Amino acid sequence: MARPRPALRRHTRGGRVLTRRTRGRLAADGALLLTAAAFALPLLWLILASVDADADMRVRAPASVTGENFSAVLTDEITFTPMLNSLLLCGSATLLAVVCAALAAYPLSRYRSRFNRPYLLTILFTTCLPVTAIMVPVYGLFVQVDLVDTMYGTSLFLATSQLPFSIWLMKNFMDGVPTILEEAAWTDGASHAQTLTRVVLPLMGPGLTVVTIYTFIQLWGNFFVPFMLLLTPEQLPASVSIFTFFGNYGSVIYGQLAAFSILYSAPVLVLYILISRRLGGGFALGGAVKG
């Protein structure tokens, strides 16, 4: 005869009975609240300090709301020119990385070979290399080929540094597109390039969007590469020009720094909002392969 399962231990506190499961859930909720507070407090400081003329490191409501910080940073030298440089630099690097990732992921996804796995593991290993470990030989190479202090050279290296992980993401999304759709296109006389651009990539639109957003965000926040490869102040992106708010002897203009940080984050937020609808669409390929 089977023994009855022992009941969960119960503790009564304040007239309420708490089971072990309930206490575990409360502990998990408390940990999540602490984690959320750790992320929310810096954002709250950012918003409050941007409208405070006497902002410092403390999270406090401003004595009087002011727009002086935004007025001080909304100049060609501080914001507009660096932001334009960032858009040109990161936009071109993202486009190059996504195109090359799609071309590299297609044969890895569609053709089986014993070299596929070693090749993918090698690509994964390159993502673990810190950029500081290869920056010295890269700088020497750029000096030899006269690419130092050029926007296109810096954009090329940024795209190359982000390419390995983009290939991994692109291949995983491309694996979800049924090959039967490509076979139907081949039957109609389409080439491999036409199949990739007219069948595979449109069907993996949400995946392509994810790769594009991730690549752009990673490049948008890159500081070290443009700091090393770009020398002319007029070519520096916003991720490097943020140094203008740090003065000598440890002095920092916190209000203007917070205002510039909000403006610097705006393009990424706008990009995500504009294409977030495509992320929820899914692939919806179930009906495409029926019949």
PDB file of N, CA, C and O in Angstrom, residues 195-246:
ATOM      1  N   THR A 195      16.934  33.003 -55.298  1.00  0.00           N
ATOM      2  CA  THR A 195      16.245  32.284 -54.225  1.00  0.00           C
ATOM      3  C   THR A 195      16.540  32.910 -52.873  1.00  0.00           C
ATOM      4  O   THR A 195      15.652  33.054 -52.026  1.00  0.00           O
ATOM      5  N   LEU A 196      17.793  33.298 -52.667  1.00  0.00           N
ATOM      6  CA  LEU A 196      18.172  33.908 -51.397  1.00  0.00           C
ATOM      7  C   LEU A 196      17.490  35.256 -51.201  1.00  0.00           C
ATOM      8  O   LEU A 196      16.953  35.532 -50.118  1.00  0.00           O
ATOM      9  N   THR A 197      17.491  36.092 -52.227  1.00  0.00           N
ATOM     10  CA  THR A 197      16.971  37.458 -52.078  1.00  0.00           C
ATOM     11  C   THR A 197      15.457  37.544 -52.183  1.00  0.00           C
ATOM     12  O   THR A 197      14.856  38.451 -51.593  1.00  0.00           O
ATOM     13  N   ARG A 198      14.813  36.623 -52.918  1.00  0.00           N
ATOM     14  CA  ARG A 198      13.374  36.720 -53.156  1.00  0.00           C
ATOM     15  C   ARG A 198      12.545  35.717 -52.360  1.00  0.00           C
ATOM     16  O   ARG A 198      11.325  35.884 -52.258  1.00  0.00           O
ATOM     17  N   VAL A 199      13.186  34.695 -51.805  1.00  0.00           N
ATOM     18  CA  VAL A 199      12.429  33.675 -51.066  1.00  0.00           C
ATOM     19  C   VAL A 199      12.881  33.607 -49.614  1.00  0.00           C
ATOM     20  O   VAL A 199      12.088  33.779 -48.685  1.00  0.00           O
ATOM     21  N   VAL A 200      14.170  33.349 -49.401  1.00  0.00           N
ATOM     22  CA  VAL A 200      14.664  33.084 -48.050  1.00  0.00           C
ATOM     23  C   VAL A 200      14.629  34.344 -47.189  1.00  0.00           C
ATOM     24  O   VAL A 200      14.040  34.346 -46.097  1.00  0.00           O
ATOM     25  N   LEU A 201      15.262  35.413 -47.641  1.00  0.00           N
ATOM     26  CA  LEU A 201      15.351  36.629 -46.826  1.00  0.00           C
ATOM     27  C   LEU A 201      13.988  37.257 -46.534  1.00  0.00           C
ATOM     28  O   LEU A 201      13.739  37.682 -45.397  1.00  0.00           O
ATOM     29  N   PRO A 202      13.051  37.343 -47.505  1.00  0.00           N
ATOM     30  CA  PRO A 202      11.729  37.877 -47.143  1.00  0.00           C
ATOM     31  C   PRO A 202      10.992  37.026 -46.117  1.00  0.00           C
ATOM     32  O   PRO A 202      10.272  37.562 -45.264  1.00  0.00           O
ATOM     33  N   LEU A 203      11.172  35.695 -46.159  1.00  0.00           N
ATOM     34  CA  LEU A 203      10.473  34.836 -45.213  1.00  0.00           C
ATOM     35  C   LEU A 203      11.078  34.892 -43.812  1.00  0.00           C
ATOM     36  O   LEU A 203      10.391  34.607 -42.837  1.00  0.00           O
ATOM     37  N   MET A 204      12.350  35.224 -43.733  1.00  0.00           N
ATOM     38  CA  MET A 204      12.987  35.342 -42.417  1.00  0.00           C
ATOM     39  C   MET A 204      13.132  36.812 -42.028  1.00  0.00           C
ATOM     40  O   MET A 204      14.117  37.221 -41.409  1.00  0.00           O
ATOM     41  N   GLY A 205      12.110  37.605 -42.386  1.00  0.00           N
ATOM     42  CA  GLY A 205      12.129  39.031 -42.068  1.00  0.00           C
ATOM     43  C   GLY A 205      12.330  39.337 -40.596  1.00  0.00           C
ATOM     44  O   GLY A 205      13.169  40.176 -40.248  1.00  0.00           O
ATOM     45  N   PRO A 206      11.590  38.696 -39.670  1.00  0.00           N
ATOM     46  CA  PRO A 206      11.836  38.975 -38.245  1.00  0.00           C
ATOM     47  C   PRO A 206      13.253  38.638 -37.810  1.00  0.00           C
ATOM     48  O   PRO A 206      13.856  39.371 -37.029  1.00  0.00           O
ATOM     49  N   GLY A 207      13.800  37.529 -38.312  1.00  0.00           N
ATOM     50  CA  GLY A 207      15.176  37.182 -37.967  1.00  0.00           C
ATOM     51  C   GLY A 207      16.169  38.181 -38.517  1.00  0.00           C
ATOM     52  O   GLY A 207      17.143  38.560 -37.845  1.00  0.00           O
ATOM     53  N   LEU A 208      15.948  38.639 -39.740  1.00  0.00           N
ATOM     54  CA  LEU A 208      16.810  39.655 -40.331  1.00  0.00           C
ATOM     55  C   LEU A 208      16.740  40.953 -39.541  1.00  0.00           C
ATOM     56  O   LEU A 208      17.741  41.655 -39.367  1.00  0.00           O
ATOM     57  N   THR A 209      15.548  41.258 -39.032  1.00  0.00           N
ATOM     58  CA  THR A 209      15.384  42.458 -38.215  1.00  0.00           C
ATOM     59  C   THR A 209      16.151  42.344 -36.911  1.00  0.00           C
ATOM     60  O   THR A 209      16.795  43.297 -36.463  1.00  0.00           O
ATOM     61  N   VAL A 210      16.107  41.170 -36.295  1.00  0.00           N
ATOM     62  CA  VAL A 210      16.832  40.958 -35.039  1.00  0.00           C
ATOM     63  C   VAL A 210      18.332  41.124 -35.257  1.00  0.00           C
ATOM     64  O   VAL A 210      19.023  41.777 -34.464  1.00  0.00           O
ATOM     65  N   VAL A 211      18.850  40.527 -36.314  1.00  0.00           N
ATOM     66  CA  VAL A 211      20.284  40.638 -36.604  1.00  0.00           C
ATOM     67  C   VAL A 211      20.663  42.094 -36.851  1.00  0.00           C
ATOM     68  O   VAL A 211      21.700  42.578 -36.364  1.00  0.00           O
ATOM     69  N   THR A 212      19.825  42.823 -37.573  1.00  0.00           N
ATOM     70  CA  THR A 212      20.124  44.224 -37.877  1.00  0.00           C
ATOM     71  C   THR A 212      20.130  45.069 -36.608  1.00  0.00           C
ATOM     72  O   THR A 212      21.047  45.876 -36.387  1.00  0.00           O
ATOM     73  N   ILE A 213      19.116  44.895 -35.765  1.00  0.00           N
ATOM     74  CA  ILE A 213      19.039  45.679 -34.530  1.00  0.00           C
ATOM     75  C   ILE A 213      20.211  45.362 -33.617  1.00  0.00           C
ATOM     76  O   ILE A 213      20.864  46.256 -33.072  1.00  0.00           O
ATOM     77  N   TYR A 214      20.489  44.069 -33.437  1.00  0.00           N
ATOM     78  CA  TYR A 214      21.580  43.681 -32.540  1.00  0.00           C
ATOM     79  C   TYR A 214      22.915  44.232 -33.040  1.00  0.00           C
ATOM     80  O   TYR A 214      23.706  44.761 -32.252  1.00  0.00           O
ATOM     81  N   THR A 215      23.164  44.114 -34.337  1.00  0.00           N
ATOM     82  CA  THR A 215      24.423  44.606 -34.889  1.00  0.00           C
ATOM     83  C   THR A 215      24.540  46.113 -34.724  1.00  0.00           C
ATOM     84  O   THR A 215      25.595  46.629 -34.314  1.00  0.00           O
ATOM     85  N   PHE A 216      23.470  46.842 -35.021  1.00  0.00           N
ATOM     86  CA  PHE A 216      23.511  48.305 -34.916  1.00  0.00           C
ATOM     87  C   PHE A 216      23.728  48.747 -33.475  1.00  0.00           C
ATOM     88  O   PHE A 216      24.511  49.677 -33.211  1.00  0.00           O
ATOM     89  N   ILE A 217      23.058  48.096 -32.538  1.00  0.00           N
ATOM     90  CA  ILE A 217      23.209  48.480 -31.129  1.00  0.00           C
ATOM     91  C   ILE A 217      24.631  48.230 -30.650  1.00  0.00           C
ATOM     92  O   ILE A 217      25.214  49.058 -29.928  1.00  0.00           O
ATOM     93  N   GLN A 218      25.199  47.084 -31.016  1.00  0.00           N
ATOM     94  CA  GLN A 218      26.563  46.789 -30.599  1.00  0.00           C
ATOM     95  C   GLN A 218      27.559  47.788 -31.189  1.00  0.00           C
ATOM     96  O   GLN A 218      28.503  48.203 -30.510  1.00  0.00           O
ATOM     97  N   LEU A 219      27.349  48.180 -32.421  1.00  0.00           N
ATOM     98  CA  LEU A 219      28.256  49.139 -33.046  1.00  0.00           C
ATOM     99  C   LEU A 219      28.027  50.552 -32.529  1.00  0.00           C
ATOM    100  O   LEU A 219      28.972  51.341 -32.420  1.00  0.00           O
ATOM    101  N   TRP A 220      26.782  50.884 -32.217  1.00  0.00           N
ATOM    102  CA  TRP A 220      26.465  52.242 -31.749  1.00  0.00           C
ATOM    103  C   TRP A 220      27.168  52.551 -30.432  1.00  0.00           C
ATOM    104  O   TRP A 220      27.578  53.693 -30.198  1.00  0.00           O
ATOM    105  N   GLY A 221      27.321  51.571 -29.584  1.00  0.00           N
ATOM    106  CA  GLY A 221      27.965  51.805 -28.291  1.00  0.00           C
ATOM    107  C   GLY A 221      29.453  51.528 -28.277  1.00  0.00           C
ATOM    108  O   GLY A 221      30.069  51.543 -27.203  1.00  0.00           O
ATOM    109  N   ASN A 222      30.047  51.271 -29.447  1.00  0.00           N
ATOM    110  CA  ASN A 222      31.473  50.967 -29.498  1.00  0.00           C
ATOM    111  C   ASN A 222      32.286  52.246 -29.333  1.00  0.00           C
ATOM    112  O   ASN A 222      32.131  53.201 -30.099  1.00  0.00           O
ATOM    113  N   PHE A 223      33.142  52.262 -28.356  1.00  0.00           N
ATOM    114  CA  PHE A 223      33.972  53.438 -28.079  1.00  0.00           C
ATOM    115  C   PHE A 223      35.424  53.230 -28.494  1.00  0.00           C
ATOM    116  O   PHE A 223      36.046  54.120 -29.085  1.00  0.00           O
ATOM    117  N   PHE A 224      35.967  52.058 -28.232  1.00  0.00           N
ATOM    118  CA  PHE A 224      37.416  51.857 -28.353  1.00  0.00           C
ATOM    119  C   PHE A 224      37.892  51.916 -29.800  1.00  0.00           C
ATOM    120  O   PHE A 224      38.936  52.507 -30.097  1.00  0.00           O
ATOM    121  N   VAL A 225      37.156  51.290 -30.726  1.00  0.00           N
ATOM    122  CA  VAL A 225      37.607  51.220 -32.120  1.00  0.00           C
ATOM    123  C   VAL A 225      37.680  52.604 -32.760  1.00  0.00           C
ATOM    124  O   VAL A 225      38.732  52.986 -33.296  1.00  0.00           O
ATOM    125  N   PRO A 226      36.607  53.420 -32.760  1.00  0.00           N
ATOM    126  CA  PRO A 226      36.749  54.769 -33.349  1.00  0.00           C
ATOM    127  C   PRO A 226      37.717  55.654 -32.591  1.00  0.00           C
ATOM    128  O   PRO A 226      38.351  56.538 -33.176  1.00  0.00           O
ATOM    129  N   PHE A 227      37.863  55.428 -31.291  1.00  0.00           N
ATOM    130  CA  PHE A 227      38.815  56.214 -30.506  1.00  0.00           C
ATOM    131  C   PHE A 227      40.245  55.955 -30.960  1.00  0.00           C
ATOM    132  O   PHE A 227      41.081  56.873 -30.959  1.00  0.00           O
ATOM    133  N   MET A 228      40.535  54.725 -31.383  1.00  0.00           N
ATOM    134  CA  MET A 228      41.889  54.378 -31.821  1.00  0.00           C
ATOM    135  C   MET A 228      42.134  54.700 -33.292  1.00  0.00           C
ATOM    136  O   MET A 228      43.234  55.103 -33.665  1.00  0.00           O
ATOM    137  N   LEU A 229      41.132  54.535 -34.141  1.00  0.00           N
ATOM    138  CA  LEU A 229      41.346  54.638 -35.585  1.00  0.00           C
ATOM    139  C   LEU A 229      41.031  56.001 -36.169  1.00  0.00           C
ATOM    140  O   LEU A 229      41.458  56.300 -37.281  1.00  0.00           O
ATOM    141  N   LEU A 230      40.257  56.821 -35.450  1.00  0.00           N
ATOM    142  CA  LEU A 230      39.910  58.154 -35.952  1.00  0.00           C
ATOM    143  C   LEU A 230      40.665  59.202 -35.137  1.00  0.00           C
ATOM    144  O   LEU A 230      40.611  59.201 -33.907  1.00  0.00           O
ATOM    145  N   LEU A 231      41.340  60.101 -35.830  1.00  0.00           N
ATOM    146  CA  LEU A 231      42.170  61.114 -35.180  1.00  0.00           C
ATOM    147  C   LEU A 231      41.607  62.521 -35.327  1.00  0.00           C
ATOM    148  O   LEU A 231      41.784  63.357 -34.443  1.00  0.00           O
ATOM    149  N   THR A 232      40.923  62.796 -36.423  1.00  0.00           N
ATOM    150  CA  THR A 232      40.380  64.131 -36.661  1.00  0.00           C
ATOM    151  C   THR A 232      39.148  64.358 -35.784  1.00  0.00           C
ATOM    152  O   THR A 232      38.222  63.540 -35.804  1.00  0.00           O
ATOM    153  N   PRO A 233      39.098  65.442 -35.008  1.00  0.00           N
ATOM    154  CA  PRO A 233      37.936  65.680 -34.133  1.00  0.00           C
ATOM    155  C   PRO A 233      36.618  65.777 -34.892  1.00  0.00           C
ATOM    156  O   PRO A 233      35.571  65.381 -34.362  1.00  0.00           O
ATOM    157  N   GLU A 234      36.640  66.277 -36.123  1.00  0.00           N
ATOM    158  CA  GLU A 234      35.404  66.425 -36.886  1.00  0.00           C
ATOM    159  C   GLU A 234      34.831  65.085 -37.341  1.00  0.00           C
ATOM    160  O   GLU A 234      33.677  65.019 -37.761  1.00  0.00           O
ATOM    161  N   GLN A 235      35.599  64.010 -37.255  1.00  0.00           N
ATOM    162  CA  GLN A 235      35.130  62.699 -37.673  1.00  0.00           C
ATOM    163  C   GLN A 235      34.734  61.802 -36.506  1.00  0.00           C
ATOM    164  O   GLN A 235      34.229  60.707 -36.736  1.00  0.00           O
ATOM    165  N   LEU A 236      34.927  62.253 -35.289  1.00  0.00           N
ATOM    166  CA  LEU A 236      34.652  61.411 -34.131  1.00  0.00           C
ATOM    167  C   LEU A 236      33.152  61.199 -33.965  1.00  0.00           C
ATOM    168  O   LEU A 236      32.361  62.139 -34.091  1.00  0.00           O
ATOM    169  N   PRO A 237      32.718  59.967 -33.654  1.00  0.00           N
ATOM    170  CA  PRO A 237      31.293  59.717 -33.406  1.00  0.00           C
ATOM    171  C   PRO A 237      30.895  60.148 -32.005  1.00  0.00           C
ATOM    172  O   PRO A 237      31.733  60.552 -31.186  1.00  0.00           O
ATOM    173  N   ALA A 238      29.606  60.030 -31.718  1.00  0.00           N
ATOM    174  CA  ALA A 238      29.092  60.482 -30.422  1.00  0.00           C
ATOM    175  C   ALA A 238      29.614  59.638 -29.270  1.00  0.00           C
ATOM    176  O   ALA A 238      29.727  60.126 -28.143  1.00  0.00           O
ATOM    177  N   SER A 239      29.920  58.369 -29.521  1.00  0.00           N
ATOM    178  CA  SER A 239      30.428  57.514 -28.443  1.00  0.00           C
ATOM    179  C   SER A 239      31.793  57.972 -27.951  1.00  0.00           C
ATOM    180  O   SER A 239      32.181  57.656 -26.813  1.00  0.00           O
ATOM    181  N   VAL A 240      32.531  58.713 -28.780  1.00  0.00           N
ATOM    182  CA  VAL A 240      33.841  59.231 -28.377  1.00  0.00           C
ATOM    183  C   VAL A 240      33.738  60.677 -27.899  1.00  0.00           C
ATOM    184  O   VAL A 240      34.418  61.078 -26.950  1.00  0.00           O
ATOM    185  N   SER A 241      32.889  61.467 -28.532  1.00  0.00           N
ATOM    186  CA  SER A 241      32.772  62.877 -28.155  1.00  0.00           C
ATOM    187  C   SER A 241      32.164  63.068 -26.773  1.00  0.00           C
ATOM    188  O   SER A 241      32.178  64.183 -26.249  1.00  0.00           O
ATOM    189  N   ILE A 242      31.655  61.998 -26.183  1.00  0.00           N
ATOM    190  CA  ILE A 242      31.098  62.115 -24.828  1.00  0.00           C
ATOM    191  C   ILE A 242      32.178  62.494 -23.824  1.00  0.00           C
ATOM    192  O   ILE A 242      31.888  62.963 -22.718  1.00  0.00           O
ATOM    193  N   PHE A 243      33.451  62.342 -24.211  1.00  0.00           N
ATOM    194  CA  PHE A 243      34.546  62.715 -23.333  1.00  0.00           C
ATOM    195  C   PHE A 243      34.593  64.222 -23.077  1.00  0.00           C
ATOM    196  O   PHE A 243      35.256  64.661 -22.126  1.00  0.00           O
ATOM    197  N   THR A 244      33.929  64.997 -23.911  1.00  0.00           N
ATOM    198  CA  THR A 244      33.966  66.450 -23.716  1.00  0.00           C
ATOM    199  C   THR A 244      33.313  66.884 -22.408  1.00  0.00           C
ATOM    200  O   THR A 244      33.548  68.010 -21.963  1.00  0.00           O
ATOM    201  N   PHE A 245      32.509  66.026 -21.806  1.00  0.00           N
ATOM    202  CA  PHE A 245      31.825  66.394 -20.553  1.00  0.00           C
ATOM    203  C   PHE A 245      32.661  66.048 -19.327  1.00  0.00           C
ATOM    204  O   PHE A 245      32.244  66.313 -18.206  1.00  0.00           O
ATOM    205  N   PHE A 246      33.818  65.437 -19.518  1.00  0.00           N
ATOM    206  CA  PHE A 246      34.695  65.107 -18.411  1.00  0.00           C
ATOM    207  C   PHE A 246      35.866  66.079 -18.427  1.00  0.00           C
ATOM    208  O   PHE A 246      36.672  66.083 -19.354  1.00  0.00           O
TER     209      PHE A 246
END
